[in-house]
CSV table of N, CA and C in Angstrom, one decimal:
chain,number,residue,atom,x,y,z
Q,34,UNK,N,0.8,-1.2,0.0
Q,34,UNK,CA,0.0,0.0,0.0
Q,34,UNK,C,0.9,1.2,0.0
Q,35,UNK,N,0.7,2.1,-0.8
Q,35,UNK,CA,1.0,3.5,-1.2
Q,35,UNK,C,2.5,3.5,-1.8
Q,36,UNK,N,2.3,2.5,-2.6
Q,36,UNK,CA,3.5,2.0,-3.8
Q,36,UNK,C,2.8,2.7,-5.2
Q,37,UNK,N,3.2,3.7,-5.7
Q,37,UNK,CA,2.7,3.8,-7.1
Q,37,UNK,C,4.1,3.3,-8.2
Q,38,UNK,N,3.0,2.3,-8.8
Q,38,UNK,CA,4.0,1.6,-9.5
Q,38,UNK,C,4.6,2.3,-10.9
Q,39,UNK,N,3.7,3.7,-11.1
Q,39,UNK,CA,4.1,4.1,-12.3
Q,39,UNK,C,5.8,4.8,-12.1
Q,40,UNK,N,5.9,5.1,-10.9
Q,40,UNK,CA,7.3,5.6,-10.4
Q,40,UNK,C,8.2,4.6,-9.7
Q,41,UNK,N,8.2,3.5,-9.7
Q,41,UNK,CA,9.2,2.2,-9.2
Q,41,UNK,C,10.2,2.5,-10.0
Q,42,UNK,N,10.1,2.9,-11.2
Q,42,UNK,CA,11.3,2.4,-12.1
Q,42,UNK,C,12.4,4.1,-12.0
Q,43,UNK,N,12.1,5.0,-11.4
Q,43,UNK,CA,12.2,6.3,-10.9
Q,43,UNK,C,13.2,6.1,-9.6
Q,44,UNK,N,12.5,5.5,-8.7
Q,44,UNK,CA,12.7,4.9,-6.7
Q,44,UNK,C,13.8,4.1,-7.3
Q,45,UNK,N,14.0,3.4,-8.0
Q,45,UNK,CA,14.9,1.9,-8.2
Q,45,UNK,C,16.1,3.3,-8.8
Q,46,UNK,N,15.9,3.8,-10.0
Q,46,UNK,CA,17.0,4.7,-10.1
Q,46,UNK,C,17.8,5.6,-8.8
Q,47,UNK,N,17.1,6.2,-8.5
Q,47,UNK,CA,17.7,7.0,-7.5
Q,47,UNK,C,17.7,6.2,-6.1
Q,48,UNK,N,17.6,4.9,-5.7
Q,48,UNK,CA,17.7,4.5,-4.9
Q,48,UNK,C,19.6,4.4,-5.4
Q,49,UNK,N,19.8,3.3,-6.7
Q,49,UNK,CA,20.8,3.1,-7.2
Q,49,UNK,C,21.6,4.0,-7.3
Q,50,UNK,N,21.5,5.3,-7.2
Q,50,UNK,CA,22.1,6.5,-7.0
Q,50,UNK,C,23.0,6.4,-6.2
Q,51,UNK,N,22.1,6.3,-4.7
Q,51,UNK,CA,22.5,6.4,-3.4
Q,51,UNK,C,23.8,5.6,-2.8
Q,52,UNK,N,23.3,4.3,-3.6
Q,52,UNK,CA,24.2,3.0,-3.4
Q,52,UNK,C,25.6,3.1,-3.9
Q,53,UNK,N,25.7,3.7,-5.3
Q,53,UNK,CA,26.9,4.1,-6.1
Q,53,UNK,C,27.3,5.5,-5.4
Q,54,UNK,N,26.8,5.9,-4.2
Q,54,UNK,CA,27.5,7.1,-3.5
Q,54,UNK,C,27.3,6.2,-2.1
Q,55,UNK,N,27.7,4.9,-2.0
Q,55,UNK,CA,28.1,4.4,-0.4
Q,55,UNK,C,26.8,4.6,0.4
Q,56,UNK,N,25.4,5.2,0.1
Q,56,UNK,CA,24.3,5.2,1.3
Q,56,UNK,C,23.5,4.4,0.8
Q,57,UNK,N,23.4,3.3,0.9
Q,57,UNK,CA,22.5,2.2,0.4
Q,57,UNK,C,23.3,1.1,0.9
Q,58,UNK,N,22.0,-0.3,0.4
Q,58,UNK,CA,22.7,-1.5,0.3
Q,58,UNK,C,22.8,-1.8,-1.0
Q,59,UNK,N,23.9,-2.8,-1.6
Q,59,UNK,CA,23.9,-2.6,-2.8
Q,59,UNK,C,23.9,-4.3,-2.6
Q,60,UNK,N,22.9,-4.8,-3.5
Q,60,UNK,CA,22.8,-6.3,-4.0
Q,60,UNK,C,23.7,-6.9,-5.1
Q,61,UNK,N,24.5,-7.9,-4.7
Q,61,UNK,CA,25.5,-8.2,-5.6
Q,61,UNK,C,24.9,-9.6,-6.2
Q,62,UNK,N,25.4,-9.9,-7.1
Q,62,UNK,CA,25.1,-11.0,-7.5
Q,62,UNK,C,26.5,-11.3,-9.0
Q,63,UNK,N,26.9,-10.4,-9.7
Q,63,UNK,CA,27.8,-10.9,-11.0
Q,63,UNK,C,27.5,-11.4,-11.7
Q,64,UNK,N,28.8,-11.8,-12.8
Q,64,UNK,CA,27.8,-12.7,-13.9
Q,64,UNK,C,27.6,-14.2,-13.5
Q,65,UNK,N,26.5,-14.6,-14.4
Q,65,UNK,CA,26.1,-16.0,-13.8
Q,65,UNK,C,26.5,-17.3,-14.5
Q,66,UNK,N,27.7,-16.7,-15.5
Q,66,UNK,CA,28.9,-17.6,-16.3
Q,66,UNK,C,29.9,-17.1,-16.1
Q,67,UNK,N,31.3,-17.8,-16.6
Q,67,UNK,CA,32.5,-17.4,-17.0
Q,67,UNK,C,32.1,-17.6,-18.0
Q,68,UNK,N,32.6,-16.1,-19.1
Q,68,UNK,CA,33.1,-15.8,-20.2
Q,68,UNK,C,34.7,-15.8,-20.6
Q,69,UNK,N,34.7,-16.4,-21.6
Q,69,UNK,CA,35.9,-16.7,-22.7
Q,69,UNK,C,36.0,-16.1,-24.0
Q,70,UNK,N,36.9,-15.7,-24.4
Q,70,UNK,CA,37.7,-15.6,-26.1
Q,70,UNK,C,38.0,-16.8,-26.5
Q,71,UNK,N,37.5,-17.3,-27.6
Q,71,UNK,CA,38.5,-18.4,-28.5
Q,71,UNK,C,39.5,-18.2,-29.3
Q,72,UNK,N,40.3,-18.6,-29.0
Q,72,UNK,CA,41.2,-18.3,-30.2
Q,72,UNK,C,42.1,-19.7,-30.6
Q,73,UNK,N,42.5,-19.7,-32.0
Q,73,UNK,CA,43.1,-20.8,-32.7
Q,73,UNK,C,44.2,-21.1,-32.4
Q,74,UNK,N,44.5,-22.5,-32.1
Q,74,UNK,CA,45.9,-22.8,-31.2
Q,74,UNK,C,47.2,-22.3,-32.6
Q,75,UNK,N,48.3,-22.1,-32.3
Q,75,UNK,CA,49.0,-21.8,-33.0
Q,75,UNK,C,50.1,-23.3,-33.8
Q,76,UNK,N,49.5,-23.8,-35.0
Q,76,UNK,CA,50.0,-24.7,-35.2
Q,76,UNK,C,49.8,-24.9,-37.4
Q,77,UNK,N,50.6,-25.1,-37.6
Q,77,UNK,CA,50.4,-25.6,-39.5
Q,77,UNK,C,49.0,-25.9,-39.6
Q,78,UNK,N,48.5,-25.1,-40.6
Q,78,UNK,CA,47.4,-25.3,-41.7
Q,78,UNK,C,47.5,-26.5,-41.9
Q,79,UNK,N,46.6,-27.4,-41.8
Q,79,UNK,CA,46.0,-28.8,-42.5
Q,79,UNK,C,44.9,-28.2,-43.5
Q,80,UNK,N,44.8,-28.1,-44.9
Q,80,UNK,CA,43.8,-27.8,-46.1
Q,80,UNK,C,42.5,-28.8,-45.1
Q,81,UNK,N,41.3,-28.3,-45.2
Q,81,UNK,CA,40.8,-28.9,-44.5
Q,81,UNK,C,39.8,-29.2,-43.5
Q,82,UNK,N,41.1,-28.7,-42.4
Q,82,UNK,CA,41.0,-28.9,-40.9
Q,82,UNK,C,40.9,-27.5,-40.5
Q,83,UNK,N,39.4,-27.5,-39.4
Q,83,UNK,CA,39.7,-26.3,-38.3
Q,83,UNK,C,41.1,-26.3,-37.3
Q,84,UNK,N,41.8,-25.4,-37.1
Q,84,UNK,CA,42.6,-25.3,-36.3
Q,84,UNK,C,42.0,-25.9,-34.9
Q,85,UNK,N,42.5,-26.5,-34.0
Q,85,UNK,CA,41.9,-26.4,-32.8
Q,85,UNK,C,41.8,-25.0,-31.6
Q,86,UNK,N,40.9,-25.1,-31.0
Q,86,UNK,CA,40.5,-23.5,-30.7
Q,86,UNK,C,40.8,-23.8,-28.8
Q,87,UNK,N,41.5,-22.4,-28.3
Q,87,UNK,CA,41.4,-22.7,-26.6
Q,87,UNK,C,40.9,-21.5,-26.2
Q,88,UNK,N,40.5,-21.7,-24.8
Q,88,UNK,CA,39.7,-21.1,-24.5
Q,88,UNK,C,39.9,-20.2,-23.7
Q,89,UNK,N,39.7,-18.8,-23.6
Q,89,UNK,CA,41.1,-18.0,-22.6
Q,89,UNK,C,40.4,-17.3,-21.7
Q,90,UNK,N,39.9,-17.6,-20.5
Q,90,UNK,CA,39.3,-16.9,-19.5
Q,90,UNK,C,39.7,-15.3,-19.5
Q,91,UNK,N,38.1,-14.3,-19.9
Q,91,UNK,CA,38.0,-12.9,-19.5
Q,91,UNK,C,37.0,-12.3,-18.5
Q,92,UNK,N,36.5,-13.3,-18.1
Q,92,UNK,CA,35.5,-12.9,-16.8
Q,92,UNK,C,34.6,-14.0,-16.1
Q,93,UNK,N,35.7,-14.6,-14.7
Q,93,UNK,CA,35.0,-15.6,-14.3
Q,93,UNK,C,33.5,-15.4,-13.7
Q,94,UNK,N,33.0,-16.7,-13.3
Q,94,UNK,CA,31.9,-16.4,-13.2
Q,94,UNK,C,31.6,-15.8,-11.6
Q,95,UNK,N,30.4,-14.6,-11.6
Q,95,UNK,CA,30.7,-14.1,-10.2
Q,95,UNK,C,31.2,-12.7,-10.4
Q,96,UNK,N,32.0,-12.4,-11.4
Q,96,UNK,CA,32.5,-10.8,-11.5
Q,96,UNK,C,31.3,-10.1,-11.4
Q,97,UNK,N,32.1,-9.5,-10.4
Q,97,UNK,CA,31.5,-7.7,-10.6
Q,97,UNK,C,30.7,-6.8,-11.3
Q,98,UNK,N,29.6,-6.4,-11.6
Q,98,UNK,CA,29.5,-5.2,-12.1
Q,98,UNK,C,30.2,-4.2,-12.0
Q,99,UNK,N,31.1,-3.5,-12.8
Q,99,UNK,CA,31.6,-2.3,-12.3
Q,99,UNK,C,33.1,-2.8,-12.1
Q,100,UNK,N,33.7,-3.6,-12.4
Q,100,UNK,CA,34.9,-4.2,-12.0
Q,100,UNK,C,35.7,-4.6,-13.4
Q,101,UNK,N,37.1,-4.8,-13.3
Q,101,UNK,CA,37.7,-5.2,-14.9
Q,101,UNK,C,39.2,-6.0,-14.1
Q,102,UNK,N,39.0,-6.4,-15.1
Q,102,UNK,CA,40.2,-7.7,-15.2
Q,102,UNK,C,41.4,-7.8,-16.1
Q,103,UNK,N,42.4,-7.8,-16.0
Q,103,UNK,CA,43.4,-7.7,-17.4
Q,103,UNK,C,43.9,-8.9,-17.5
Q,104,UNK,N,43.9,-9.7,-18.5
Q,104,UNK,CA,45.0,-11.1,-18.9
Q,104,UNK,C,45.9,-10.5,-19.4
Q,105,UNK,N,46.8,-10.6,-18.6
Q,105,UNK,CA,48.2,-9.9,-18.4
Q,105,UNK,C,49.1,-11.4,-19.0
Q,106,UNK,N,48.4,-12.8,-19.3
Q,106,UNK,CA,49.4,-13.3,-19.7
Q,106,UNK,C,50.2,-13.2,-20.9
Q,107,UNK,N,49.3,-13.0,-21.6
Q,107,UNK,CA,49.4,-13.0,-23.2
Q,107,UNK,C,49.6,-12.1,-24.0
Q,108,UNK,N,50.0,-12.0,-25.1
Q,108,UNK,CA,50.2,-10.9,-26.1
Q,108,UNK,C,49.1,-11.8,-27.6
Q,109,UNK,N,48.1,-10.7,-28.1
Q,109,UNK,CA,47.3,-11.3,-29.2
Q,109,UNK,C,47.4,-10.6,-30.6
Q,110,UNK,N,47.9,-11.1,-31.4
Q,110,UNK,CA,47.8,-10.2,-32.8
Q,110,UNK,C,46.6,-10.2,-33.2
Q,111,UNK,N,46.3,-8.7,-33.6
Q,111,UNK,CA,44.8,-8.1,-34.0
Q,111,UNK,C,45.4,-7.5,-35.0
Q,112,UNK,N,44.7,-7.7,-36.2
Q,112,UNK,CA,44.7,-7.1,-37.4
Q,112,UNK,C,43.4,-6.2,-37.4
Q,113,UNK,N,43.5,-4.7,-37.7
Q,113,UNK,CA,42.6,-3.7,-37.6
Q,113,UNK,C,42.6,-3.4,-39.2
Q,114,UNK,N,41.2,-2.9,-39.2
Q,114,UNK,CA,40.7,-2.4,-40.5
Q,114,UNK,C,40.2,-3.7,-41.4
Q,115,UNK,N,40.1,-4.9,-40.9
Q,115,UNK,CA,39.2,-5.8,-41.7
Q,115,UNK,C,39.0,-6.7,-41.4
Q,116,UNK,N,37.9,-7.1,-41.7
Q,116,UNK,CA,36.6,-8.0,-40.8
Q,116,UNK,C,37.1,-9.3,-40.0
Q,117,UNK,N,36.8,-9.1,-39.1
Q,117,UNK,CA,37.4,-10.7,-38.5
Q,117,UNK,C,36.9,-11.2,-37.2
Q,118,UNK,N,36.5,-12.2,-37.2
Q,118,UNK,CA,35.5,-13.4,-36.5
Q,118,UNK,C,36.3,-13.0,-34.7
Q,119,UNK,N,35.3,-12.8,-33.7
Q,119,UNK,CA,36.0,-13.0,-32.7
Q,119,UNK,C,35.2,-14.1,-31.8
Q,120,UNK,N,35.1,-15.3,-31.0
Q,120,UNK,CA,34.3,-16.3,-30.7
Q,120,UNK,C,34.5,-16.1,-29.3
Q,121,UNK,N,32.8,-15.5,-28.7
Q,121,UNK,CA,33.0,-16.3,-27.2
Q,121,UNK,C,32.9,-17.3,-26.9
Q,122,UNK,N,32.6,-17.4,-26.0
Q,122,UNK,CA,32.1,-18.3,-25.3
Q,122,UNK,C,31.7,-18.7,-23.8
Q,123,UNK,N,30.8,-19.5,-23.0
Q,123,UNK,CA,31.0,-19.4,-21.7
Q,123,UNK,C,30.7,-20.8,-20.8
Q,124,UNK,N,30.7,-20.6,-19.8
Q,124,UNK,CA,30.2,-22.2,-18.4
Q,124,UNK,C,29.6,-21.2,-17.8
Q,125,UNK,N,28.7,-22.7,-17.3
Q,125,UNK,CA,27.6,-22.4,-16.3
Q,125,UNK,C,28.2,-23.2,-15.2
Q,126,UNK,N,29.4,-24.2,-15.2
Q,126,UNK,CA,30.1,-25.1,-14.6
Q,126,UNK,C,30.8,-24.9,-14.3
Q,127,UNK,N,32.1,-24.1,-15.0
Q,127,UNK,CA,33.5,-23.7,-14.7
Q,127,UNK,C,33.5,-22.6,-14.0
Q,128,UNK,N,33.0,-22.4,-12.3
Q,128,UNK,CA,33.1,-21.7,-11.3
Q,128,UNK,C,34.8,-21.3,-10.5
Q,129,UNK,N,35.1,-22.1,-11.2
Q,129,UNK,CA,36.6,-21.7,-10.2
Q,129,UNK,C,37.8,-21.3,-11.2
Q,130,UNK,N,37.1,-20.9,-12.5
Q,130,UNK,CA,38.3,-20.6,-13.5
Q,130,UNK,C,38.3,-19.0,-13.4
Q,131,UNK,N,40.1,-18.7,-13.3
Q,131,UNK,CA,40.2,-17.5,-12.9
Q,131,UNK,C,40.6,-16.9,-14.4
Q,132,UNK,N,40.4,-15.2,-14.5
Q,132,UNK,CA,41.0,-14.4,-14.9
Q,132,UNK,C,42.7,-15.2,-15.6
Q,133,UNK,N,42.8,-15.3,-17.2
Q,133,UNK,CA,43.5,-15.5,-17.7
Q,133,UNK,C,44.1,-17.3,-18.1
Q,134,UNK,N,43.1,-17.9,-17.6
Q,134,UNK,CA,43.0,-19.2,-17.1
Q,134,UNK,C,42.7,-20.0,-19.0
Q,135,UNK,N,44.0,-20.5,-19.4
Q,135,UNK,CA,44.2,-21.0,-20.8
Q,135,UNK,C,43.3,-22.9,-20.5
Q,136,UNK,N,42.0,-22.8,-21.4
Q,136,UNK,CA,41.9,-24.0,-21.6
Q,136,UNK,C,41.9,-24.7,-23.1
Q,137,UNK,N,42.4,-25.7,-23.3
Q,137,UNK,CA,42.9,-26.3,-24.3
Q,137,UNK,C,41.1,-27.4,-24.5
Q,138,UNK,N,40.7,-27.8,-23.1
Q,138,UNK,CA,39.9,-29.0,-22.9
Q,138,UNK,C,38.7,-28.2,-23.0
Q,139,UNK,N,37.8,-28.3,-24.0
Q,139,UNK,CA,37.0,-27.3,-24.1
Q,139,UNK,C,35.4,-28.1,-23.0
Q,140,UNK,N,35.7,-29.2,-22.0
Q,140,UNK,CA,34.7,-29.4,-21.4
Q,140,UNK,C,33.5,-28.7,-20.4
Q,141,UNK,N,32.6,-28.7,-20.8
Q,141,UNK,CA,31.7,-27.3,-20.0
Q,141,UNK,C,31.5,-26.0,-20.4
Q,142,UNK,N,32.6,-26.1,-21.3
Q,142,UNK,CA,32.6,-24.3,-22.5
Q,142,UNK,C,31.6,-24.6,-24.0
Q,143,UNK,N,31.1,-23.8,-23.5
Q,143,UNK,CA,29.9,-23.8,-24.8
Q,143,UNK,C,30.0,-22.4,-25.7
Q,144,UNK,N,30.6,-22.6,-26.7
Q,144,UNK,CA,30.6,-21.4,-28.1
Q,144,UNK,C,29.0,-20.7,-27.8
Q,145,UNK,N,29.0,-19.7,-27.5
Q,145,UNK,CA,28.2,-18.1,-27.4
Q,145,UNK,C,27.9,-17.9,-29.1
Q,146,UNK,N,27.0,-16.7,-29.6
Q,146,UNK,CA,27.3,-16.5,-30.7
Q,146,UNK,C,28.4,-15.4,-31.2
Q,147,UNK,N,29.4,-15.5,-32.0
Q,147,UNK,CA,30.3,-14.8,-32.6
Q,147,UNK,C,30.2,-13.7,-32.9
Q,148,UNK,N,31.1,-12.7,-32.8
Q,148,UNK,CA,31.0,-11.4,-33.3
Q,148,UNK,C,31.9,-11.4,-34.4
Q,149,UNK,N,31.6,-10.7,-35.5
Q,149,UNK,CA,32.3,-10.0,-36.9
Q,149,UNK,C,32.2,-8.6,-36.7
Q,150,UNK,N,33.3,-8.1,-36.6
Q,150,UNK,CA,33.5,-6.9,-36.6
Q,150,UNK,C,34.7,-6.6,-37.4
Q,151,UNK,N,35.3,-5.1,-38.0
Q,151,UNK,CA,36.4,-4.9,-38.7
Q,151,UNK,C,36.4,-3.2,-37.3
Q,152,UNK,N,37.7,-3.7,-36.6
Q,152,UNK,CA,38.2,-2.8,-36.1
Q,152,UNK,C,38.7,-1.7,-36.3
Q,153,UNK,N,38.7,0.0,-36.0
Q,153,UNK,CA,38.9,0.5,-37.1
Q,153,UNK,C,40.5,0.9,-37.0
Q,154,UNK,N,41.5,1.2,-37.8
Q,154,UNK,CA,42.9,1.7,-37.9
Q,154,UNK,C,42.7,2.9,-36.8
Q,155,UNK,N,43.8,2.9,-36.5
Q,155,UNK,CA,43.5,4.7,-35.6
Q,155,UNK,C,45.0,5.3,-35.9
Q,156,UNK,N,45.3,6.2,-35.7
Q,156,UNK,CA,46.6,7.4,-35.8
Q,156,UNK,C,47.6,6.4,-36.1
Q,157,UNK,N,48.6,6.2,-37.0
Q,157,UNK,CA,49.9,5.8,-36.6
Q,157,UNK,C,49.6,4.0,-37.0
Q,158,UNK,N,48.4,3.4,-36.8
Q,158,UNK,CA,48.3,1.8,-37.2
Q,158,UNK,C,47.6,2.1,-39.1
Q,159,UNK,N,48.1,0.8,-39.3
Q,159,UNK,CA,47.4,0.8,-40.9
Q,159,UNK,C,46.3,0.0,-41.1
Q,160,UNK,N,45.4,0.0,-42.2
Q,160,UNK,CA,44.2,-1.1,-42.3
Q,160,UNK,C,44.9,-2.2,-42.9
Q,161,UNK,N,45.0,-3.1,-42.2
Q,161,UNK,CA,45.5,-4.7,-42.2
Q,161,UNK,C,46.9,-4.9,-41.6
Q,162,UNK,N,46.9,-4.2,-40.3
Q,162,UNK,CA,48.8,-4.3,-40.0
Q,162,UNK,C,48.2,-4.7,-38.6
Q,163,UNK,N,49.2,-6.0,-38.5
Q,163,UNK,CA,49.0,-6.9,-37.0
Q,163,UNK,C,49.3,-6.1,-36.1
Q,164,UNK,N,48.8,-6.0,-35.1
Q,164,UNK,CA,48.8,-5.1,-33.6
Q,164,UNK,C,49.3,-6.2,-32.4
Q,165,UNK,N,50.2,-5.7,-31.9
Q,165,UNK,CA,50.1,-6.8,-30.5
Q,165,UNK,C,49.2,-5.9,-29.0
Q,166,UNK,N,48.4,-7.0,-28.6
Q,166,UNK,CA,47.2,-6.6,-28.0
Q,166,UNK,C,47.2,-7.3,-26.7
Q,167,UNK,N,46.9,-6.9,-25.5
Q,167,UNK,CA,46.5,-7.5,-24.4
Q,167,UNK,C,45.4,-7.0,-24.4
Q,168,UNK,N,44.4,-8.1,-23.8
Q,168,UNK,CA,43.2,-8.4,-23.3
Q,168,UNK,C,42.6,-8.1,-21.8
Q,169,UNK,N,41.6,-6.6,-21.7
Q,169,UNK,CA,41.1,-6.6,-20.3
Q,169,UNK,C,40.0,-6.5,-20.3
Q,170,UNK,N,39.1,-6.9,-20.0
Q,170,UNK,CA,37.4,-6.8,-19.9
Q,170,UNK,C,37.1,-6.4,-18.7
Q,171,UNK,N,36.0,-5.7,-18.9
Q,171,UNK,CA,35.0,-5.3,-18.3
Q,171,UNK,C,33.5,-5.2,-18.0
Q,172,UNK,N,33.1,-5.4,-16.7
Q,172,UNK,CA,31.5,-6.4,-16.6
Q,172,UNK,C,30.9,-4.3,-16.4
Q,173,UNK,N,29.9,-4.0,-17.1
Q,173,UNK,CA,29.0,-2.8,-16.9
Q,173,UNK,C,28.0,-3.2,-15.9
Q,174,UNK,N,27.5,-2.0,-15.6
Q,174,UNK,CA,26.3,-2.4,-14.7
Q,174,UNK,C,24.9,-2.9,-15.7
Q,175,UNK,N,25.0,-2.3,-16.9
Q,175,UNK,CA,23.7,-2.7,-17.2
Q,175,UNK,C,23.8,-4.3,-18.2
Q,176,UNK,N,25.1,-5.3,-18.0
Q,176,UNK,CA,25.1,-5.9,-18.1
Q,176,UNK,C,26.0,-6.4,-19.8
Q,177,UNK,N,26.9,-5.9,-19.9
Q,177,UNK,CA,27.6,-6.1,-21.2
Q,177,UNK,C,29.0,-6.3,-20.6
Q,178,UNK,N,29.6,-7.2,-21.2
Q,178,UNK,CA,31.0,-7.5,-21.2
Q,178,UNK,C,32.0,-7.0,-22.2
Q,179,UNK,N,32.5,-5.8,-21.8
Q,179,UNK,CA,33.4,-5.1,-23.0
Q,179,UNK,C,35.0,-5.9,-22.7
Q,180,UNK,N,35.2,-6.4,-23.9
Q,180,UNK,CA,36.8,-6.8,-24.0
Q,180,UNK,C,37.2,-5.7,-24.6
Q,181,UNK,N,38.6,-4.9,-24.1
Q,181,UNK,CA,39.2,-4.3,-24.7
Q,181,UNK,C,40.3,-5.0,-25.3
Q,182,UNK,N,41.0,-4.4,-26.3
Q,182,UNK,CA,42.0,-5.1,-26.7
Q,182,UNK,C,43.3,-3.9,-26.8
Q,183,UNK,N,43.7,-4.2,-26.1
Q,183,UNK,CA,44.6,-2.5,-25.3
Q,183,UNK,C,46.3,-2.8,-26.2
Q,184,UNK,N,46.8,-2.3,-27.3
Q,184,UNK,CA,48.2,-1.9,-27.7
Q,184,UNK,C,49.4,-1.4,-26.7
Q,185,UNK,N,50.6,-2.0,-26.8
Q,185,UNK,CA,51.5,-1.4,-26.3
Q,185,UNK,C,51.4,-0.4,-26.1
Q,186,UNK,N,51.1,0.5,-26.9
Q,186,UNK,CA,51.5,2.5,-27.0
Q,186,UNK,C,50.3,2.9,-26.3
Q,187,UNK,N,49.2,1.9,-25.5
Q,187,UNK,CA,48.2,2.6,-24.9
Q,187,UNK,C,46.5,2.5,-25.8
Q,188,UNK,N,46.7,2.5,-27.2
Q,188,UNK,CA,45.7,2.8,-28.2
Q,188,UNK,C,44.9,1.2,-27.5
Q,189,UNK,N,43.4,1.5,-28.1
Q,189,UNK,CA,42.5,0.1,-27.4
Q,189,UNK,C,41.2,0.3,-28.6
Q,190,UNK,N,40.5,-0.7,-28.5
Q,190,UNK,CA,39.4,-0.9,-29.5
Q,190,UNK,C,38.5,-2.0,-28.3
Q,191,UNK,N,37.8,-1.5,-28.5
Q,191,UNK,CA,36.1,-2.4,-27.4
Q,191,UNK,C,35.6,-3.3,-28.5
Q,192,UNK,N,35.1,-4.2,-27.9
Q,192,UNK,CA,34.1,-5.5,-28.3
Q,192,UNK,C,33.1,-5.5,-27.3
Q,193,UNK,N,32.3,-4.9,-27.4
Q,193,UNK,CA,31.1,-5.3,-26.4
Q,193,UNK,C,30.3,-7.0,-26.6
Q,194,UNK,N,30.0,-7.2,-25.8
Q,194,UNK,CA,28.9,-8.4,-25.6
Q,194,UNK,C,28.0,-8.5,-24.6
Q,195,UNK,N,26.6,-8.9,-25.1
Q,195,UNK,CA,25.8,-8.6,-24.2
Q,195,UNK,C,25.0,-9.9,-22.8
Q,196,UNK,N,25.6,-10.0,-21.9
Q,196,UNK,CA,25.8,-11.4,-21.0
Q,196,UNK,C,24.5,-11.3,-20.7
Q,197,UNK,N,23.3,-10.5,-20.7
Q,197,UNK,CA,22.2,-10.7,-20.5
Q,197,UNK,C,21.0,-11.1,-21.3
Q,198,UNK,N,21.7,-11.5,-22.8
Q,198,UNK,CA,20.6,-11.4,-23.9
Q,198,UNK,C,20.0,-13.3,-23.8
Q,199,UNK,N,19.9,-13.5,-25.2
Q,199,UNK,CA,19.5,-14.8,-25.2
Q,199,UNK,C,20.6,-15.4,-26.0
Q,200,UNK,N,21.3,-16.5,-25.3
Q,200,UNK,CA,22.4,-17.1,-26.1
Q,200,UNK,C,22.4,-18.0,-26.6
Q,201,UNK,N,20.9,-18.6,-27.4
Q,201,UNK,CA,21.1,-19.5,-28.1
Q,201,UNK,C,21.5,-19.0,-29.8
């Protein structure tokens, strides 16, 4: 009684306000998978044959909204300025796989759907010149998982993905 419902979605904002300035409670929960990058093991073309693909933890399951992670293990060549396949993927199982966590055994990891995008060249890179890239993601509050792909010299390009949609 004396809830008007046409302003909940008003109260829920500025409640959220409060909470993002420390005077609230704030309900946690994260994501409710680990998310992965695929990428192709590095080995000779067989005419043919898919390369085999491993699976590189960017956000276990449980992260944060509001929080980011860097896989500080690796270096990844990114070719910018033309189109190219990036494959998530995620577990509803693999609870205890951390940030940066290489799996080869793709058991429990289920291929998400793929993104095609062509990244664009910026100052000083060319369209079609390999970039060496580390990988940091980031969980939003309204629920997208941005992988950045961050260059030596600082320069970065976003991949959003949306962990809340429908992933069949």
């Amino acid at each position: 009684e004396g809830t008007d419902l046409d302003l909940a979605g008003a109260h829920g904002a500025a409640y959220y306000g409060l909470v993002r300035r420390g005077k609230g409670v704030r309900i946690r929960g994260g994501t409710a998978r680990s998310y992965y990058v695929g990428v192709e093991s590095s080995m000779p073309a067989v005419p043919g044959m898919a390369p085999p693909q491993k699976a590189i933890c960017v956000a276990p399951m449980g992260m944060e909204e509001g929080s980011d992670a860097e896989v500080a293990a690796e270096e990844f060549g990114l070719v910018v300025g033309e189109p190219a396949e990036f494959r998530f993927l995620s577990s509803t199982v693999r609870a205890d796989d951390q940030v940066g966590a290489v799996h080869e055994d793709l058991d429990g990891i289920e291929e998400t759907a793929p993104m095609e995008v062509a990244l664009p060249p910026s100052p000083g890179i060319a369209a079609g010149q390999l970039v060496p890239v580390k990988l940091r993601a980031h969980v939003t509050e309204v629920g997208t998982l941005e992988v950045w792909c961050v260059a030596r010299d600082g320069q970065k390009w976003k991949l959003e993905y949306d962990t809340r949609g429908d992933k069949r």
